[in-house]
PDB file of N, CA and C in Angstrom:
ATOM      1  N   MET T   1     120.474  76.773 127.770  1.00  0.00           N
ATOM      2  CA  MET T   1     120.114  77.230 129.092  1.00  0.00           C
ATOM      3  C   MET T   1     119.434  78.596 128.986  1.00  0.00           C
ATOM      4  N   PRO T   2     118.253  78.794 129.648  1.00  0.00           N
ATOM      5  CA  PRO T   2     117.558  80.075 129.557  1.00  0.00           C
ATOM      6  C   PRO T   2     118.298  81.183 130.311  1.00  0.00           C
ATOM      7  N   PRO T   3     118.089  82.411 129.903  1.00  0.00           N
ATOM      8  CA  PRO T   3     118.757  83.525 130.599  1.00  0.00           C
ATOM      9  C   PRO T   3     118.197  83.689 132.015  1.00  0.00           C
ATOM     10  N   PRO T   4     118.977  84.252 132.920  1.00  0.00           N
ATOM     11  CA  PRO T   4     118.493  84.423 134.298  1.00  0.00           C
ATOM     12  C   PRO T   4     117.350  85.427 134.371  1.00  0.00           C
ATOM     13  N   ARG T   5     116.449  85.232 135.329  1.00  0.00           N
ATOM     14  CA  ARG T   5     115.317  86.151 135.512  1.00  0.00           C
ATOM     15  C   ARG T   5     115.788  87.415 136.209  1.00  0.00           C
ATOM     16  N   ARG T   6     115.212  88.516 135.823  1.00  0.00           N
ATOM     17  CA  ARG T   6     115.620  89.788 136.397  1.00  0.00           C
ATOM     18  C   ARG T   6     114.568  90.385 137.314  1.00  0.00           C
ATOM     19  N   GLY T   7     113.403  89.742 137.424  1.00  0.00           N
ATOM     20  CA  GLY T   7     112.330  90.270 138.258  1.00  0.00           C
ATOM     21  C   GLY T   7     112.630  90.139 139.734  1.00  0.00           C
ATOM     22  N   LYS T   8     111.837  90.825 140.556  1.00  0.00           N
ATOM     23  CA  LYS T   8     112.024  90.774 141.999  1.00  0.00           C
ATOM     24  C   LYS T   8     111.267  89.591 142.577  1.00  0.00           C
ATOM     25  N   GLY T   9     111.858  88.874 143.453  1.00  0.00           N
ATOM     26  CA  GLY T   9     111.201  87.796 144.158  1.00  0.00           C
ATOM     27  C   GLY T   9     110.810  86.648 143.255  1.00  0.00           C
ATOM     28  N   LYS T  10     109.966  85.775 143.803  1.00  0.00           N
ATOM     29  CA  LYS T  10     109.487  84.634 143.035  1.00  0.00           C
ATOM     30  C   LYS T  10     108.234  85.031 142.274  1.00  0.00           C
ATOM     31  N   GLY T  11     108.038  84.470 141.117  1.00  0.00           N
ATOM     32  CA  GLY T  11     106.904  84.821 140.274  1.00  0.00           C
ATOM     33  C   GLY T  11     105.584  84.402 140.885  1.00  0.00           C
ATOM     34  N   LYS T  12     104.664  85.343 140.985  1.00  0.00           N
ATOM     35  CA  LYS T  12     103.320  85.066 141.494  1.00  0.00           C
ATOM     36  C   LYS T  12     102.316  85.078 140.364  1.00  0.00           C
ATOM     37  N   GLY T  13     102.762  84.869 139.159  1.00  0.00           N
ATOM     38  CA  GLY T  13     101.857  84.921 138.031  1.00  0.00           C
ATOM     39  C   GLY T  13     101.903  86.290 137.390  1.00  0.00           C
ATOM     40  N   LYS T  14     100.907  86.562 136.602  1.00  0.00           N
ATOM     41  CA  LYS T  14     100.846  87.822 135.872  1.00  0.00           C
ATOM     42  C   LYS T  14     100.538  88.971 136.821  1.00  0.00           C
ATOM     43  N   PHE T  15     101.280  90.031 136.761  1.00  0.00           N
ATOM     44  CA  PHE T  15     101.112  91.265 137.509  1.00  0.00           C
ATOM     45  C   PHE T  15     101.269  91.095 139.020  1.00  0.00           C
ATOM     46  N   GLY T  16     101.877  90.021 139.475  1.00  0.00           N
ATOM     47  CA  GLY T  16     102.209  89.875 140.877  1.00  0.00           C
ATOM     48  C   GLY T  16     101.072  89.506 141.797  1.00  0.00           C
ATOM     49  N   LYS T  17      99.972  89.005 141.309  1.00  0.00           N
ATOM     50  CA  LYS T  17      98.850  88.600 142.157  1.00  0.00           C
ATOM     51  C   LYS T  17      98.888  87.095 142.340  1.00  0.00           C
ATOM     52  N   ASP T  18      98.629  86.651 143.547  1.00  0.00           N
ATOM     53  CA  ASP T  18      98.630  85.215 143.742  1.00  0.00           C
ATOM     54  C   ASP T  18      97.255  84.627 143.420  1.00  0.00           C
ATOM     55  N   LYS T  19      97.174  83.309 143.427  1.00  0.00           N
ATOM     56  CA  LYS T  19      95.964  82.619 142.980  1.00  0.00           C
ATOM     57  C   LYS T  19      94.765  82.891 143.872  1.00  0.00           C
ATOM     58  N   LYS T  20      94.993  83.105 145.152  1.00  0.00           N
ATOM     59  CA  LYS T  20      93.886  83.314 146.084  1.00  0.00           C
ATOM     60  C   LYS T  20      93.130  84.607 145.757  1.00  0.00           C
ATOM     61  N   GLU T  21      93.864  85.670 145.474  1.00  0.00           N
ATOM     62  CA  GLU T  21      93.216  86.945 145.143  1.00  0.00           C
ATOM     63  C   GLU T  21      92.438  86.848 143.834  1.00  0.00           C
ATOM     64  N   ARG T  22      93.021  86.190 142.823  1.00  0.00           N
ATOM     65  CA  ARG T  22      92.338  86.054 141.535  1.00  0.00           C
ATOM     66  C   ARG T  22      91.083  85.208 141.665  1.00  0.00           C
ATOM     67  N   GLY T  23      91.121  84.183 142.502  1.00  0.00           N
ATOM     68  CA  GLY T  23      89.967  83.312 142.683  1.00  0.00           C
ATOM     69  C   GLY T  23      88.791  84.024 143.324  1.00  0.00           C
ATOM     70  N   GLN T  24      89.049  84.891 144.283  1.00  0.00           N
ATOM     71  CA  GLN T  24      87.974  85.627 144.931  1.00  0.00           C
ATOM     72  C   GLN T  24      87.351  86.635 143.978  1.00  0.00           C
ATOM     73  N   ARG T  25      88.170  87.280 143.165  1.00  0.00           N
ATOM     74  CA  ARG T  25      87.632  88.269 142.233  1.00  0.00           C
ATOM     75  C   ARG T  25      86.759  87.606 141.180  1.00  0.00           C
ATOM     76  N   ALA T  26      87.166  86.448 140.701  1.00  0.00           N
ATOM     77  CA  ALA T  26      86.399  85.736 139.688  1.00  0.00           C
ATOM     78  C   ALA T  26      85.113  85.165 140.268  1.00  0.00           C
ATOM     79  N   LEU T  27      85.081  84.945 141.566  1.00  0.00           N
ATOM     80  CA  LEU T  27      83.924  84.362 142.215  1.00  0.00           C
ATOM     81  C   LEU T  27      82.723  85.309 142.156  1.00  0.00           C
ATOM     82  N   PHE T  28      82.952  86.609 142.264  1.00  0.00           N
ATOM     83  CA  PHE T  28      81.866  87.581 142.330  1.00  0.00           C
ATOM     84  C   PHE T  28      81.554  88.226 140.990  1.00  0.00           C
ATOM     85  N   ARG T  29      82.178  87.785 139.921  1.00  0.00           N
ATOM     86  CA  ARG T  29      81.924  88.379 138.615  1.00  0.00           C
ATOM     87  C   ARG T  29      80.562  87.942 138.093  1.00  0.00           C
ATOM     88  N   ARG T  30      79.777  88.904 137.622  1.00  0.00           N
ATOM     89  CA  ARG T  30      78.456  88.619 137.094  1.00  0.00           C
ATOM     90  C   ARG T  30      78.561  88.102 135.664  1.00  0.00           C
ATOM     91  N   ARG T  31      77.733  87.146 135.343  1.00  0.00           N
ATOM     92  CA  ARG T  31      77.737  86.580 133.996  1.00  0.00           C
ATOM     93  C   ARG T  31      77.148  87.585 133.023  1.00  0.00           C
ATOM     94  N   LYS T  32      77.829  87.784 131.893  1.00  0.00           N
ATOM     95  CA  LYS T  32      77.326  88.709 130.878  1.00  0.00           C
ATOM     96  C   LYS T  32      76.239  88.025 130.060  1.00  0.00           C
ATOM     97  N   PHE T  33      75.226  88.776 129.700  1.00  0.00           N
ATOM     98  CA  PHE T  33      74.177  88.247 128.841  1.00  0.00           C
ATOM     99  C   PHE T  33      73.726  89.356 127.910  1.00  0.00           C
ATOM    100  N   CYS T  34      73.160  88.960 126.795  1.00  0.00           N
ATOM    101  CA  CYS T  34      72.669  89.925 125.817  1.00  0.00           C
ATOM    102  C   CYS T  34      71.279  90.376 126.232  1.00  0.00           C
ATOM    103  N   ARG T  35      71.156  91.649 126.468  1.00  0.00           N
ATOM    104  CA  ARG T  35      69.885  92.223 126.909  1.00  0.00           C
ATOM    105  C   ARG T  35      68.804  92.088 125.835  1.00  0.00           C
ATOM    106  N   PHE T  36      69.195  92.212 124.591  1.00  0.00           N
ATOM    107  CA  PHE T  36      68.228  92.159 123.494  1.00  0.00           C
ATOM    108  C   PHE T  36      67.754  90.741 123.223  1.00  0.00           C
ATOM    109  N   THR T  37      68.635  89.770 123.398  1.00  0.00           N
ATOM    110  CA  THR T  37      68.238  88.372 123.240  1.00  0.00           C
ATOM    111  C   THR T  37      67.274  87.969 124.348  1.00  0.00           C
ATOM    112  N   ALA T  38      67.533  88.429 125.569  1.00  0.00           N
ATOM    113  CA  ALA T  38      66.668  88.095 126.697  1.00  0.00           C
ATOM    114  C   ALA T  38      65.269  88.690 126.527  1.00  0.00           C
ATOM    115  N   GLU T  39      65.188  89.889 125.956  1.00  0.00           N
ATOM    116  CA  GLU T  39      63.893  90.544 125.745  1.00  0.00           C
ATOM    117  C   GLU T  39      63.264  90.164 124.406  1.00  0.00           C
ATOM    118  N   LYS T  40      63.971  89.361 123.605  1.00  0.00           N
ATOM    119  CA  LYS T  40      63.510  88.908 122.287  1.00  0.00           C
ATOM    120  C   LYS T  40      63.140  90.076 121.371  1.00  0.00           C
ATOM    121  N   VAL T  41      64.071  91.027 121.274  1.00  0.00           N
ATOM    122  CA  VAL T  41      63.889  92.201 120.421  1.00  0.00           C
ATOM    123  C   VAL T  41      64.146  91.799 118.975  1.00  0.00           C
ATOM    124  N   GLU T  42      63.260  92.219 118.067  1.00  0.00           N
ATOM    125  CA  GLU T  42      63.460  91.906 116.652  1.00  0.00           C
ATOM    126  C   GLU T  42      64.453  92.868 116.006  1.00  0.00           C
ATOM    127  N   TRP T  43      64.301  94.163 116.286  1.00  0.00           N
ATOM    128  CA  TRP T  43      65.156  95.171 115.683  1.00  0.00           C
ATOM    129  C   TRP T  43      65.343  96.313 116.662  1.00  0.00           C
ATOM    130  N   ILE T  44      66.549  96.859 116.741  1.00  0.00           N
ATOM    131  CA  ILE T  44      66.839  97.979 117.640  1.00  0.00           C
ATOM    132  C   ILE T  44      66.481  99.270 116.917  1.00  0.00           C
ATOM    133  N   ASP T  45      65.624 100.064 117.534  1.00  0.00           N
ATOM    134  CA  ASP T  45      65.119 101.283 116.911  1.00  0.00           C
ATOM    135  C   ASP T  45      65.985 102.478 117.286  1.00  0.00           C
ATOM    136  N   TYR T  46      66.330 103.307 116.315  1.00  0.00           N
ATOM    137  CA  TYR T  46      67.171 104.473 116.570  1.00  0.00           C
ATOM    138  C   TYR T  46      66.421 105.559 117.339  1.00  0.00           C
ATOM    139  N   LYS T  47      65.079 105.496 117.359  1.00  0.00           N
ATOM    140  CA  LYS T  47      64.303 106.512 118.070  1.00  0.00           C
ATOM    141  C   LYS T  47      64.182 106.222 119.565  1.00  0.00           C
ATOM    142  N   ASP T  48      64.572 105.033 119.982  1.00  0.00           N
ATOM    143  CA  ASP T  48      64.497 104.646 121.389  1.00  0.00           C
ATOM    144  C   ASP T  48      65.784 105.089 122.094  1.00  0.00           C
ATOM    145  N   VAL T  49      65.848 106.370 122.414  1.00  0.00           N
ATOM    146  CA  VAL T  49      67.072 106.984 122.919  1.00  0.00           C
ATOM    147  C   VAL T  49      67.437 106.468 124.309  1.00  0.00           C
ATOM    148  N   ASP T  50      66.445 106.151 125.131  1.00  0.00           N
ATOM    149  CA  ASP T  50      66.734 105.676 126.489  1.00  0.00           C
ATOM    150  C   ASP T  50      67.525 104.368 126.479  1.00  0.00           C
ATOM    151  N   VAL T  51      67.207 103.489 125.551  1.00  0.00           N
ATOM    152  CA  VAL T  51      67.948 102.228 125.432  1.00  0.00           C
ATOM    153  C   VAL T  51      69.339 102.495 124.880  1.00  0.00           C
ATOM    154  N   LEU T  52      69.439 103.347 123.888  1.00  0.00           N
ATOM    155  CA  LEU T  52      70.733 103.611 123.253  1.00  0.00           C
ATOM    156  C   LEU T  52      71.708 104.298 124.200  1.00  0.00           C
ATOM    157  N   LYS T  53      71.206 105.121 125.115  1.00  0.00           N
ATOM    158  CA  LYS T  53      72.078 105.819 126.061  1.00  0.00           C
ATOM    159  C   LYS T  53      72.811 104.858 126.990  1.00  0.00           C
ATOM    160  N   ASP T  54      72.235 103.674 127.223  1.00  0.00           N
ATOM    161  CA  ASP T  54      72.888 102.689 128.082  1.00  0.00           C
ATOM    162  C   ASP T  54      74.125 102.092 127.425  1.00  0.00           C
ATOM    163  N   PHE T  55      74.250 102.243 126.118  1.00  0.00           N
ATOM    164  CA  PHE T  55      75.345 101.619 125.391  1.00  0.00           C
ATOM    165  C   PHE T  55      76.368 102.614 124.867  1.00  0.00           C
ATOM    166  N   ILE T  56      76.314 103.858 125.329  1.00  0.00           N
ATOM    167  CA  ILE T  56      77.373 104.821 125.035  1.00  0.00           C
ATOM    168  C   ILE T  56      77.904 105.351 126.363  1.00  0.00           C
ATOM    169  N   ASN T  57      79.206 105.625 126.409  1.00  0.00           N
ATOM    170  CA  ASN T  57      79.782 106.122 127.655  1.00  0.00           C
ATOM    171  C   ASN T  57      79.662 107.634 127.743  1.00  0.00           C
ATOM    172  N   GLU T  58      80.219 108.228 128.799  1.00  0.00           N
ATOM    173  CA  GLU T  58      80.052 109.661 129.024  1.00  0.00           C
ATOM    174  C   GLU T  58      80.730 110.506 127.956  1.00  0.00           C
ATOM    175  N   ASN T  59      81.690 109.942 127.244  1.00  0.00           N
ATOM    176  CA  ASN T  59      82.340 110.675 126.160  1.00  0.00           C
ATOM    177  C   ASN T  59      81.585 110.575 124.847  1.00  0.00           C
ATOM    178  N   GLY T  60      80.574 109.713 124.781  1.00  0.00           N
ATOM    179  CA  GLY T  60      79.802 109.537 123.561  1.00  0.00           C
ATOM    180  C   GLY T  60      80.254 108.356 122.725  1.00  0.00           C
ATOM    181  N   LYS T  61      81.213 107.580 123.208  1.00  0.00           N
ATOM    182  CA  LYS T  61      81.698 106.429 122.453  1.00  0.00           C
ATOM    183  C   LYS T  61      80.794 105.225 122.678  1.00  0.00           C
ATOM    184  N   ILE T  62      80.704 104.373 121.661  1.00  0.00           N
ATOM    185  CA  ILE T  62      79.920 103.142 121.769  1.00  0.00           C
ATOM    186  C   ILE T  62      80.705 102.138 122.605  1.00  0.00           C
ATOM    187  N   ILE T  63      80.059 101.563 123.612  1.00  0.00           N
ATOM    188  CA  ILE T  63      80.709 100.587 124.482  1.00  0.00           C
ATOM    189  C   ILE T  63      80.799  99.261 123.729  1.00  0.00           C
ATOM    190  N   PRO T  64      81.974  98.611 123.717  1.00  0.00           N
ATOM    191  CA  PRO T  64      82.128  97.373 122.951  1.00  0.00           C
ATOM    192  C   PRO T  64      81.328  96.212 123.514  1.00  0.00           C
ATOM    193  N   ALA T  65      81.071  95.230 122.672  1.00  0.00           N
ATOM    194  CA  ALA T  65      80.260  94.072 123.049  1.00  0.00           C
ATOM    195  C   ALA T  65      80.952  93.210 124.094  1.00  0.00           C
ATOM    196  N   ARG T  66      82.263  93.216 124.139  1.00  0.00           N
ATOM    197  CA  ARG T  66      82.953  92.394 125.136  1.00  0.00           C
ATOM    198  C   ARG T  66      82.747  92.945 126.540  1.00  0.00           C
ATOM    199  N   ILE T  67      82.386  94.217 126.655  1.00  0.00           N
ATOM    200  CA  ILE T  67      82.083  94.814 127.962  1.00  0.00           C
ATOM    201  C   ILE T  67      80.606  94.616 128.295  1.00  0.00           C
ATOM    202  N   THR T  68      79.714  94.915 127.344  1.00  0.00           N
ATOM    203  CA  THR T  68      78.277  94.869 127.617  1.00  0.00           C
ATOM    204  C   THR T  68      77.691  93.473 127.535  1.00  0.00           C
ATOM    205  N   GLY T  69      78.320  92.583 126.769  1.00  0.00           N
ATOM    206  CA  GLY T  69      77.789  91.234 126.619  1.00  0.00           C
ATOM    207  C   GLY T  69      76.777  91.101 125.498  1.00  0.00           C
ATOM    208  N   THR T  70      76.608  92.146 124.708  1.00  0.00           N
ATOM    209  CA  THR T  70      75.674  92.113 123.590  1.00  0.00           C
ATOM    210  C   THR T  70      76.166  91.153 122.516  1.00  0.00           C
ATOM    211  N   SER T  71      75.251  90.371 121.922  1.00  0.00           N
ATOM    212  CA  SER T  71      75.650  89.433 120.876  1.00  0.00           C
ATOM    213  C   SER T  71      76.005  90.201 119.601  1.00  0.00           C
ATOM    214  N   ALA T  72      76.718  89.532 118.703  1.00  0.00           N
ATOM    215  CA  ALA T  72      77.314  90.199 117.541  1.00  0.00           C
ATOM    216  C   ALA T  72      76.278  90.833 116.620  1.00  0.00           C
ATOM    217  N   GLY T  73      75.203  90.123 116.348  1.00  0.00           N
ATOM    218  CA  GLY T  73      74.177  90.660 115.455  1.00  0.00           C
ATOM    219  C   GLY T  73      73.515  91.899 116.023  1.00  0.00           C
ATOM    220  N   TYR T  74      73.210  91.851 117.315  1.00  0.00           N
ATOM    221  CA  TYR T  74      72.602  93.011 117.967  1.00  0.00           C
ATOM    222  C   TYR T  74      73.601  94.155 118.121  1.00  0.00           C
ATOM    223  N   GLN T  75      74.885  93.844 118.269  1.00  0.00           N
ATOM    224  CA  GLN T  75      75.885  94.903 118.367  1.00  0.00           C
ATOM    225  C   GLN T  75      75.976  95.679 117.055  1.00  0.00           C
ATOM    226  N   ARG T  76      75.839  94.978 115.924  1.00  0.00           N
ATOM    227  CA  ARG T  76      75.843  95.671 114.632  1.00  0.00           C
ATOM    228  C   ARG T  76      74.613  96.559 114.494  1.00  0.00           C
ATOM    229  N   GLN T  77      73.445  96.033 114.894  1.00  0.00           N
ATOM    230  CA  GLN T  77      72.222  96.841 114.849  1.00  0.00           C
ATOM    231  C   GLN T  77      72.330  98.042 115.786  1.00  0.00           C
ATOM    232  N   LEU T  78      72.925  97.816 116.952  1.00  0.00           N
ATOM    233  CA  LEU T  78      73.064  98.863 117.955  1.00  0.00           C
ATOM    234  C   LEU T  78      73.950  99.996 117.456  1.00  0.00           C
ATOM    235  N   SER T  79      75.079  99.651 116.850  1.00  0.00           N
ATOM    236  CA  SER T  79      75.975 100.690 116.353  1.00  0.00           C
ATOM    237  C   SER T  79      75.324 101.481 115.223  1.00  0.00           C
ATOM    238  N   LEU T  80      74.570 100.802 114.366  1.00  0.00           N
ATOM    239  CA  LEU T  80      73.860 101.484 113.288  1.00  0.00           C
ATOM    240  C   LEU T  80      72.786 102.421 113.845  1.00  0.00           C
ATOM    241  N   ALA T  81      72.058 101.960 114.864  1.00  0.00           N
ATOM    242  CA  ALA T  81      71.013 102.784 115.480  1.00  0.00           C
ATOM    243  C   ALA T  81      71.613 103.999 116.183  1.00  0.00           C
ATOM    244  N   ILE T  82      72.749 103.821 116.851  1.00  0.00           N
ATOM    245  CA  ILE T  82      73.407 104.953 117.528  1.00  0.00           C
ATOM    246  C   ILE T  82      73.893 105.968 116.503  1.00  0.00           C
ATOM    247  N   LYS T  83      74.454 105.492 115.402  1.00  0.00           N
ATOM    248  CA  LYS T  83      74.941 106.404 114.369  1.00  0.00           C
ATOM    249  C   LYS T  83      73.797 107.174 113.714  1.00  0.00           C
ATOM    250  N   ARG T  84      72.661 106.516 113.505  1.00  0.00           N
ATOM    251  CA  ARG T  84      71.496 107.213 112.953  1.00  0.00           C
ATOM    252  C   ARG T  84      70.954 108.240 113.939  1.00  0.00           C
ATOM    253  N   ALA T  85      70.909 107.881 115.220  1.00  0.00           N
ATOM    254  CA  ALA T  85      70.419 108.814 116.236  1.00  0.00           C
ATOM    255  C   ALA T  85      71.356 110.014 116.371  1.00  0.00           C
ATOM    256  N   ARG T  86      72.635 109.809 116.206  1.00  0.00           N
ATOM    257  CA  ARG T  86      73.579 110.926 116.240  1.00  0.00           C
ATOM    258  C   ARG T  86      73.356 111.853 115.058  1.00  0.00           C
ATOM    259  N   PHE T  87      73.133 111.269 113.888  1.00  0.00           N
ATOM    260  CA  PHE T  87      72.929 112.069 112.680  1.00  0.00           C
ATOM    261  C   PHE T  87      71.695 112.949 112.803  1.00  0.00           C
ATOM    262  N   LEU T  88      70.650 112.430 113.452  1.00  0.00           N
ATOM    263  CA  LEU T  88      69.413 113.187 113.642  1.00  0.00           C
ATOM    264  C   LEU T  88      69.421 114.018 114.921  1.00  0.00           C
ATOM    265  N   ALA T  89      70.572 114.121 115.571  1.00  0.00           N
ATOM    266  CA  ALA T  89      70.776 114.923 116.788  1.00  0.00           C
ATOM    267  C   ALA T  89      69.942 114.431 117.967  1.00  0.00           C
ATOM    268  N   LEU T  90      69.644 113.136 118.006  1.00  0.00           N
ATOM    269  CA  LEU T  90      68.980 112.560 119.169  1.00  0.00           C
ATOM    270  C   LEU T  90      69.998 112.180 120.239  1.00  0.00           C
ATOM    271  N   LEU T  91      71.235 111.880 119.807  1.00  0.00           N
ATOM    272  CA  LEU T  91      72.341 111.561 120.705  1.00  0.00           C
ATOM    273  C   LEU T  91      73.528 112.437 120.343  1.00  0.00           C
ATOM    274  N   PRO T  92      74.376 112.752 121.324  1.00  0.00           N
ATOM    275  CA  PRO T  92      75.559 113.567 121.011  1.00  0.00           C
ATOM    276  C   PRO T  92      76.686 112.737 120.412  1.00  0.00           C
ATOM    277  N   TYR T  93      77.501 113.395 119.568  1.00  0.00           N
ATOM    278  CA  TYR T  93      78.686 112.731 119.039  1.00  0.00           C
ATOM    279  C   TYR T  93      79.780 112.674 120.109  1.00  0.00           C
ATOM    280  N   THR T  94      79.934 113.758 120.868  1.00  0.00           N
ATOM    281  CA  THR T  94      80.949 113.831 121.920  1.00  0.00           C
ATOM    282  C   THR T  94      80.320 114.396 123.186  1.00  0.00           C
ATOM    283  N   ASP T  95      81.128 114.479 124.246  1.00  0.00           N
ATOM    284  CA  ASP T  95      80.633 115.014 125.506  1.00  0.00           C
ATOM    285  C   ASP T  95      80.612 116.539 125.521  1.00  0.00           C
ATOM    286  N   LEU T  96      81.175 117.178 124.514  1.00  0.00           N
ATOM    287  CA  LEU T  96      81.246 118.636 124.483  1.00  0.00           C
ATOM    288  C   LEU T  96      79.960 119.284 123.991  1.00  0.00           C
ATOM    289  N   HIS T  97      78.990 118.494 123.534  1.00  0.00           N
ATOM    290  CA  HIS T  97      77.743 119.062 123.001  1.00  0.00           C
ATOM    291  C   HIS T  97      76.648 119.025 124.021  1.00  0.00           C
TER     292      HIS T  97
END
């Protein structure tokens, strides 16, 4: 026999949200796509700072592919290009610079 539940009330799923609220939120979610695949980019250039700035947050960290939707191959090129641009002082390492 399983142990008794200690939570409050009846279970509404994970974090206490019912199905109706989750369904509406999922309805308006935009589909992620790889920007570089759509533009048919061959190689991401480290000198193109305007493009690279879209993929780092305000602290200077690289935004992960699961957030941006970038495909794996382009994410590797992107991280390499950002690191090269940081080394040449085209992009900041942190927000303090």
